[in-house]
CSV table of C-alpha atoms and ligand atoms in Angstrom, one decimal:
chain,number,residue,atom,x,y,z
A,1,UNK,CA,0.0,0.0,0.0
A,2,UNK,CA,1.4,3.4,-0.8
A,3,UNK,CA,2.0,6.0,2.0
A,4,UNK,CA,-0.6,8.1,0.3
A,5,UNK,CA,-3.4,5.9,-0.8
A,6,UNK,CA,-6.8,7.3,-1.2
A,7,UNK,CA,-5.5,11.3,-0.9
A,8,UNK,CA,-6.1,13.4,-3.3
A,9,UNK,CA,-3.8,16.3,-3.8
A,10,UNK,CA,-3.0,19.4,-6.3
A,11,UNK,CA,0.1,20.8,-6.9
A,12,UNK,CA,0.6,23.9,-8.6
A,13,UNK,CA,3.6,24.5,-11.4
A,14,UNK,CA,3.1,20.7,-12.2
A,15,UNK,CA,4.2,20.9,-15.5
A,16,UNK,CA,7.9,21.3,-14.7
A,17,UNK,CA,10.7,21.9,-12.2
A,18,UNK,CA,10.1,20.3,-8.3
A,19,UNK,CA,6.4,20.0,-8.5
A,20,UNK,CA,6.5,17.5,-11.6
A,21,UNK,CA,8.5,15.4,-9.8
A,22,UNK,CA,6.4,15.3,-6.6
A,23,UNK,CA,2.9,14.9,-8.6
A,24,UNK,CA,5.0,11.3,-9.8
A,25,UNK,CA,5.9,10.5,-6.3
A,26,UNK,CA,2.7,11.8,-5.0
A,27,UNK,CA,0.9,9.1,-7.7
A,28,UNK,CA,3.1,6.3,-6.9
A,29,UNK,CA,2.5,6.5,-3.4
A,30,UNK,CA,-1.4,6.1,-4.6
A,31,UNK,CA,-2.7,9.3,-4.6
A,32,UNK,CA,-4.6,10.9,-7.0
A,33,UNK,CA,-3.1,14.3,-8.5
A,34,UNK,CA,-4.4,17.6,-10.3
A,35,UNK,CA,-1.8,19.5,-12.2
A,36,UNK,CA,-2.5,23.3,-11.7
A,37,UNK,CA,-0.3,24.7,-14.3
A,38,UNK,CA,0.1,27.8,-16.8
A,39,UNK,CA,1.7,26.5,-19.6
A,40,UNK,CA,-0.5,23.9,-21.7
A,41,UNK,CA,1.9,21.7,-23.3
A,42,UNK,CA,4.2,20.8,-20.2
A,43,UNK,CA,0.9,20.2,-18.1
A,44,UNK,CA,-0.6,18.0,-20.7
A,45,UNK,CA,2.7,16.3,-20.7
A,46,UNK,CA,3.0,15.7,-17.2
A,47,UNK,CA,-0.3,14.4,-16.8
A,48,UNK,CA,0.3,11.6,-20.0
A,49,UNK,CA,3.5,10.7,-18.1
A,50,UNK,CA,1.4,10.0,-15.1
A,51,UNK,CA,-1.4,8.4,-16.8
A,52,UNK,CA,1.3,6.0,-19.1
A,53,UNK,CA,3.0,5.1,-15.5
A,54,UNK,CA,-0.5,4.0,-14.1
A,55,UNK,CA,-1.1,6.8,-12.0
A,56,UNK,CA,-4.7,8.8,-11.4
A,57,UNK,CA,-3.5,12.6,-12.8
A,58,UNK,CA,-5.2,15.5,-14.3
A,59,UNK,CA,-3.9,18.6,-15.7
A,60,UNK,CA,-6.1,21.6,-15.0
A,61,UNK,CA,-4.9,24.9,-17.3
A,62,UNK,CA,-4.6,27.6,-14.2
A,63,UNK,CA,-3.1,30.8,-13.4
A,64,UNK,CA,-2.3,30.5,-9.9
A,65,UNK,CA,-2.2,34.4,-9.9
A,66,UNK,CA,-5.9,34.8,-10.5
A,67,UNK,CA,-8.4,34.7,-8.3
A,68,UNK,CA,-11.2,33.0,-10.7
A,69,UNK,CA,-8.5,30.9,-12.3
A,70,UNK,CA,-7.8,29.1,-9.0
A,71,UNK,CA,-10.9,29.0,-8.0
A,72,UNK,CA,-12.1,27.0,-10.8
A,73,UNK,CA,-9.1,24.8,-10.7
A,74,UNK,CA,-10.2,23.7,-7.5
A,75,UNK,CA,-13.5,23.2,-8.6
A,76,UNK,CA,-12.7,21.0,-11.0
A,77,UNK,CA,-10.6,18.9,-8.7
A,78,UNK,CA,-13.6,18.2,-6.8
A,79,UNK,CA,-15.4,17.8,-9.6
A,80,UNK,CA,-13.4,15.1,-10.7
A,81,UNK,CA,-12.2,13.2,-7.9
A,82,UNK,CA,-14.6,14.2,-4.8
A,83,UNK,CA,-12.3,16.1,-2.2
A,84,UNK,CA,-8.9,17.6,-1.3
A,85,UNK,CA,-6.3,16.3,1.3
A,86,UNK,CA,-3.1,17.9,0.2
A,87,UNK,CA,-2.4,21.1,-1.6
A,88,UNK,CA,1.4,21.9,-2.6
A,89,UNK,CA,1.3,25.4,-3.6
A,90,UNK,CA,4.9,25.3,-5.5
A,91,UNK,CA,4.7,27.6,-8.4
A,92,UNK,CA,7.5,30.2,-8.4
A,93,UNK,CA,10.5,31.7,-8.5
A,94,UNK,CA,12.4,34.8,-9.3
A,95,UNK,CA,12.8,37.4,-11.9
A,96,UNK,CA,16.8,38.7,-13.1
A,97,UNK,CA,15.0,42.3,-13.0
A,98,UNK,CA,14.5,41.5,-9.5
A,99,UNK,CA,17.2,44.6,-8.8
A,100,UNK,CA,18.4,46.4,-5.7
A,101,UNK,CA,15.4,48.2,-4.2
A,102,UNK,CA,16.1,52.0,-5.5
A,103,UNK,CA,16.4,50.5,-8.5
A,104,UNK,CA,13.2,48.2,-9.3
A,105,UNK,CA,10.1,48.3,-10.8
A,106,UNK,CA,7.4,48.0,-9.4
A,107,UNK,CA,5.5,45.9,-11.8
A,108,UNK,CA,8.6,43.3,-11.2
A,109,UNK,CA,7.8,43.5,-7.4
A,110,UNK,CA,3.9,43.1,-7.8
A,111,UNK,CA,4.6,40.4,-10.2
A,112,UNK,CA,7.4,38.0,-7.4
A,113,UNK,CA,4.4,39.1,-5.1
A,114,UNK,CA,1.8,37.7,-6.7
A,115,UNK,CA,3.7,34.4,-7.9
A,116,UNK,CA,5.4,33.6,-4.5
A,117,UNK,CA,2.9,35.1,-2.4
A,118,UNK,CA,-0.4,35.8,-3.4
A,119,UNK,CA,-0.8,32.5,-5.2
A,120,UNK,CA,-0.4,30.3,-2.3
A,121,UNK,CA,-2.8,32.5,-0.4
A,122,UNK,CA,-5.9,32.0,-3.6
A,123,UNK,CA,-5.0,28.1,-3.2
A,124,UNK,CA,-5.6,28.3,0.7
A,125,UNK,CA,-8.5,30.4,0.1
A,126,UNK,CA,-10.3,27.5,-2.2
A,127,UNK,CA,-8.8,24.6,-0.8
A,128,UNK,CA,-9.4,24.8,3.0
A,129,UNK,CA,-13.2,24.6,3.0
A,130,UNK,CA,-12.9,21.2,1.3
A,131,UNK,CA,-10.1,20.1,3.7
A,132,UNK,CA,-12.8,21.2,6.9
A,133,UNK,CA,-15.3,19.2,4.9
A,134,UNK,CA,-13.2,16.3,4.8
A,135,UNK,CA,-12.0,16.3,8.4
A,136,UNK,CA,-7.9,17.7,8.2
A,137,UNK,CA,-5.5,18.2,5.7
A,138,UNK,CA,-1.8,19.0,4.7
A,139,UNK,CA,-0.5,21.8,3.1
A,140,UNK,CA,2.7,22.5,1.8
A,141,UNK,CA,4.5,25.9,0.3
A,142,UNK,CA,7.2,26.6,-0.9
A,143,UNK,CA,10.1,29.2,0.9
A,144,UNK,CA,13.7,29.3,0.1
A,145,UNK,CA,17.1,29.8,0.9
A,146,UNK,CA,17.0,33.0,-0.1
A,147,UNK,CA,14.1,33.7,2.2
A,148,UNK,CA,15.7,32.2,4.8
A,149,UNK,CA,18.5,35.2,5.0
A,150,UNK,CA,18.1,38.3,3.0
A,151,UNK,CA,19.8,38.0,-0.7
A,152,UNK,CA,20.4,40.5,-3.8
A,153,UNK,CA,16.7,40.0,-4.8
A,154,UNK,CA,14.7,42.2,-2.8
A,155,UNK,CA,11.2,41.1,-3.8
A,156,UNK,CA,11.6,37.0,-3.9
A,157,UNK,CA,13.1,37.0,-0.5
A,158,UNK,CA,10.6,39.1,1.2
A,159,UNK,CA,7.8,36.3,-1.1
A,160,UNK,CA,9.7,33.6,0.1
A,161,UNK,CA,10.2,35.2,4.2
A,162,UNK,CA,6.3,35.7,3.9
A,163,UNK,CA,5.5,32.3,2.9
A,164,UNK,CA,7.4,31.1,6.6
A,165,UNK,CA,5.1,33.6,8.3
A,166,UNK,CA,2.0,32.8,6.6
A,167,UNK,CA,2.8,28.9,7.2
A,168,UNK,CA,2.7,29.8,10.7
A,169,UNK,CA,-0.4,31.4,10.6
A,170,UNK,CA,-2.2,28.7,8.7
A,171,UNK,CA,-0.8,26.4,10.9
A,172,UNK,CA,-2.4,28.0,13.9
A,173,UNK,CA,-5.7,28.8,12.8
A,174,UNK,CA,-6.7,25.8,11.2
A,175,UNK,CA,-5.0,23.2,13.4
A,176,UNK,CA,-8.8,22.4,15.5
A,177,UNK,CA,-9.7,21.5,11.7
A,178,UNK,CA,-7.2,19.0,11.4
A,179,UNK,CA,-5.3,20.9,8.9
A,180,UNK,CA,-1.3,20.9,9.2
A,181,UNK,CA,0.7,23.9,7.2
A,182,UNK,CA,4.4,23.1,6.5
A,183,UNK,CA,6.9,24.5,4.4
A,184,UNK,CA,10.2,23.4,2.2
A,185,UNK,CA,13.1,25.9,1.6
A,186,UNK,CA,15.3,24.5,-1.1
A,187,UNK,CA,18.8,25.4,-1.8
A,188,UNK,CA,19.7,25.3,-5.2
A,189,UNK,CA,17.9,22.3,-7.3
A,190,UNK,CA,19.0,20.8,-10.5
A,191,UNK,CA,15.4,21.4,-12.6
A,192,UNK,CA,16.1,21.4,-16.2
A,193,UNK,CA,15.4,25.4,-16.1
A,194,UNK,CA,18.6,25.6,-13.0
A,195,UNK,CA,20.5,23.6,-15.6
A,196,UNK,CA,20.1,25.6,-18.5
A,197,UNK,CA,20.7,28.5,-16.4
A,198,UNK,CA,23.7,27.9,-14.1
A,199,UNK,CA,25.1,24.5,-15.6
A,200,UNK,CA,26.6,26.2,-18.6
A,201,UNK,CA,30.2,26.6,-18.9
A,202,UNK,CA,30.8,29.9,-17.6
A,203,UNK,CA,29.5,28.5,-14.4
A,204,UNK,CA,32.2,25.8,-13.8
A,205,UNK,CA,35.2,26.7,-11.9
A,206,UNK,CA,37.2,26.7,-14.2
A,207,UNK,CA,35.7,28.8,-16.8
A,208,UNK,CA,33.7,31.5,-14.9
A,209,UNK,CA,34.6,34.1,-16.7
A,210,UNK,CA,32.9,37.3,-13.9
A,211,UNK,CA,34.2,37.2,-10.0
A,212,UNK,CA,29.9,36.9,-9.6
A,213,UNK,CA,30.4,33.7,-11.5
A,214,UNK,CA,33.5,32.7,-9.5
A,215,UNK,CA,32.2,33.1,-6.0
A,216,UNK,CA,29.0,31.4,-6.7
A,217,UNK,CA,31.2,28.2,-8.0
A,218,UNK,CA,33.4,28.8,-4.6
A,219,UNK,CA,30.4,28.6,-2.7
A,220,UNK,CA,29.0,25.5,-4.1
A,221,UNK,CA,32.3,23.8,-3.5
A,222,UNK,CA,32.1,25.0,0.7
A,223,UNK,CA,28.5,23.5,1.0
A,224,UNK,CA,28.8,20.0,-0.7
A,225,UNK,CA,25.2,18.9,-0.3
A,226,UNK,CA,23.4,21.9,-0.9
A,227,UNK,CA,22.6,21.3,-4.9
A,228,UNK,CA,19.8,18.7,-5.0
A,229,UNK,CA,17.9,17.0,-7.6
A,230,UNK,CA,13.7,17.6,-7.9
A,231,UNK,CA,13.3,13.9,-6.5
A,232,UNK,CA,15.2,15.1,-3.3
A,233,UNK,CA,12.6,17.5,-2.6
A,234,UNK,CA,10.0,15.4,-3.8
A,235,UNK,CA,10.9,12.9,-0.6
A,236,UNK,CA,10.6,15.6,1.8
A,237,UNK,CA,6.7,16.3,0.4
A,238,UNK,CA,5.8,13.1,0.3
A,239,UNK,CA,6.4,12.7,4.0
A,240,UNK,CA,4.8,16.2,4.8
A,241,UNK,CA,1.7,15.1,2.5
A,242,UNK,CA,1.3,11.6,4.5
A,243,UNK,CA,0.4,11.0,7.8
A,244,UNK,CA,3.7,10.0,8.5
A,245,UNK,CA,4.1,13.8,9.4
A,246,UNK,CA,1.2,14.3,11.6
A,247,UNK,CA,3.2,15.6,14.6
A,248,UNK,CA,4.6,18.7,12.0
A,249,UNK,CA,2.9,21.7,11.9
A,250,UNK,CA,4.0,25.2,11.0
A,251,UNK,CA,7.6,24.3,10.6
A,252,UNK,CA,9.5,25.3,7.6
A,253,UNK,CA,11.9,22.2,6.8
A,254,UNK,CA,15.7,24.0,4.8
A,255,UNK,CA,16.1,21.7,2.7
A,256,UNK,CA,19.7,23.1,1.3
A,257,UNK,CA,22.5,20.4,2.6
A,258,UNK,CA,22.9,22.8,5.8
A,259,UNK,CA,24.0,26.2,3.8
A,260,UNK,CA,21.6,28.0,5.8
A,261,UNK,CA,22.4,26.5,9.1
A,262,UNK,CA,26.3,26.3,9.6
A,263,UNK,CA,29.3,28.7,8.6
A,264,UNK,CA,31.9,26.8,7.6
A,265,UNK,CA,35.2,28.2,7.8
A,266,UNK,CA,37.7,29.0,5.0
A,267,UNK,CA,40.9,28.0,7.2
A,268,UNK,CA,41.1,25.5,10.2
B,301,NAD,N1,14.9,25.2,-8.1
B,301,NAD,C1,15.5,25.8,-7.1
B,301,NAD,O1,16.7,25.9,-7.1
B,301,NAD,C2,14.7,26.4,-6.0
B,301,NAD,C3,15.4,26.9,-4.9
B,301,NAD,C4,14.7,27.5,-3.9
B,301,NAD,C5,13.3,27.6,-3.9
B,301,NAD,N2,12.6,27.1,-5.0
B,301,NAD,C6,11.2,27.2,-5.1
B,301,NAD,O2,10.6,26.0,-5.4
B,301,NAD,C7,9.4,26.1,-6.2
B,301,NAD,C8,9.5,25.3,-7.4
B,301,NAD,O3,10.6,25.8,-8.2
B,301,NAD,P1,11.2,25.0,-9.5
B,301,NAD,O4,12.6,25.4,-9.7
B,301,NAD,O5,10.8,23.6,-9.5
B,301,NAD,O6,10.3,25.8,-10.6
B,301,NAD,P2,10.3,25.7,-12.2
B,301,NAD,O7,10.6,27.0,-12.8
B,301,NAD,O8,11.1,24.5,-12.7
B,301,NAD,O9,8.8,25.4,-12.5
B,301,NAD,C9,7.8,26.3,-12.2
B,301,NAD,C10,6.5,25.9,-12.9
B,301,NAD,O10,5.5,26.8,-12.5
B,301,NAD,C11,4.8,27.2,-13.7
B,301,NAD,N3,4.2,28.5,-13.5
B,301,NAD,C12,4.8,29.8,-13.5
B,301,NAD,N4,3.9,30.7,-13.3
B,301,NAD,C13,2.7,30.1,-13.2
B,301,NAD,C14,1.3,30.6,-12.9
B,301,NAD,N5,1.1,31.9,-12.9
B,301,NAD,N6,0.3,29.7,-12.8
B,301,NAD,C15,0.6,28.4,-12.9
B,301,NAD,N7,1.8,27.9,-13.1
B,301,NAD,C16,2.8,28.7,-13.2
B,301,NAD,C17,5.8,27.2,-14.8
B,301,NAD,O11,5.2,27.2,-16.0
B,301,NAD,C18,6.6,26.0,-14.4
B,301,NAD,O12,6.1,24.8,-15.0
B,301,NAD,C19,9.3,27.6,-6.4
B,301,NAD,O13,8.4,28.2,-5.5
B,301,NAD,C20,10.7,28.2,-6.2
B,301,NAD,O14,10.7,29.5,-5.8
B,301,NAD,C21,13.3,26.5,-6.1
């Protein structure tokens, strides 16, 4: 029997990245997923792969971002398979015109806001009167290592600090419901769109070209563990989605091979 037989979760950003990864561990473990996702192709793509692998998956076009779009995304979850045990609100990530703060724009701070921010807040909005119905429930948001500390992108940190905060707060108000609230903080994962990004040349030792580009290969040499893959994360939600978690509540688990947690130091 899997760990999550008979639940029925959604996962937003399913078409790619983190969130793919946990819908297929999420439908081997025998649950049955919706795919909340933006772009059509990947999400219809995930949802065959599910499918072909024998799993119970549909992909529902959404923009977590709107408050309509969500809304009917969850409706057609229930529509479909009847309730809603987990939600992993997933879908984000950061902007490179995320700039110093005298130097943004504001429509690159609304838009990190909304992503990271607003759109776990619509899921929560639609999701927990289902979970009451049905007697508890686990959610799970994303944070991040660079919400954990402040970093040179103003707006996705403060997203990503908020989400810790508003974990808390869902964990407190709807824990007489039955309903836990966790979150993951990742360090740097290896998602296809991190390896087109960072795994090119310029970014090996070797080659890096800028001092930027230098330190950041320095730094991934000092913290060994701290690059996972997708199915690494995908372990941690798997345990916060079963009941295997039940004593967890309004934690947020860094899941960044200690880079947030120890300094290490340069000389001993
Ligand atoms: N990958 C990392 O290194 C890393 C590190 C720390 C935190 N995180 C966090 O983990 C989460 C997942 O990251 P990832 O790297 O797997 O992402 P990803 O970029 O690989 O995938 C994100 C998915 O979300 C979808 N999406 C974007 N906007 C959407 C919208 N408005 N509505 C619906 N879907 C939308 C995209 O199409 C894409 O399929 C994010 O919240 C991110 O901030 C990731």
């Amino acid at each position: 029997m899997g760990r999550m037989e008979g639940k029925v979760a959604f996962l937003t950003g399913a078409g790619a990245g983190i969130a793919k990864a946990t819908a297929k561990a999420f439908a081997r473990e025998g649950a049955k997923v919706a795919l909340f996702e933006l772009d059509r192709d990947t999400g219809a793509a995930a949802e065959r792969e599910i499918r072909d692998s024998g799993g119970d998956a549909i992909f529902v076009h959404t923009d977590v971002t709107d408050d309509e779009s969500v809304k009917r995304a969850v409706e057609k979850t229930i529509e479909r398979f009847g309730k809603l045990n987990v939600i992993m609100n997933c879908a984000g990530g950061s902007l490179l015109e995320d700039k110093p703060v005298h130097e943004m724009d504001l429509a690159i701070w609304h838009k990190t806001i909304a992503l990271n921010l607003l759109h776990p807040f619509l899921c929560c909005r639609y999701a927990i009167p289902h979970m009451i119905t049905d007697g508890g429930g686990s959610i799970i948001n994303f944070a991040s290592h660079m919400g954990l500390k402040g970093s040179q992108r103003p707006a996705y940190s403060a997203s990503k600090g908020g989400i810790q905060s508003f974990t808390m707060t869902l964990a407190a108000q709807y824990a007489d419901y039955g309903i836990r609230a966790n979150a993951i903080a990742p360090g740097t994962v290896r998602t296809e769109r991190n390896k087109s990004r960072y795994e090119t040349k310029e970014f090996l030792p070797e080659n890096s070209a800028t001092p930027a580009a230098r330190a950041r290969a320095a730094l991934l040499k000092l913290y060994p563990f701290s690059v996972g893959e997708p199915e690494d994360i995908a372990a941690i939600a798997v345990f916060l989605g079963s009941d295997e978690s039940r004593m967890l509540t309004g934690t947020t688990i860094a899941a960044d091979g200690g880079r947030s947690t120890y300094i290490k130091v340069l000389a001993e």
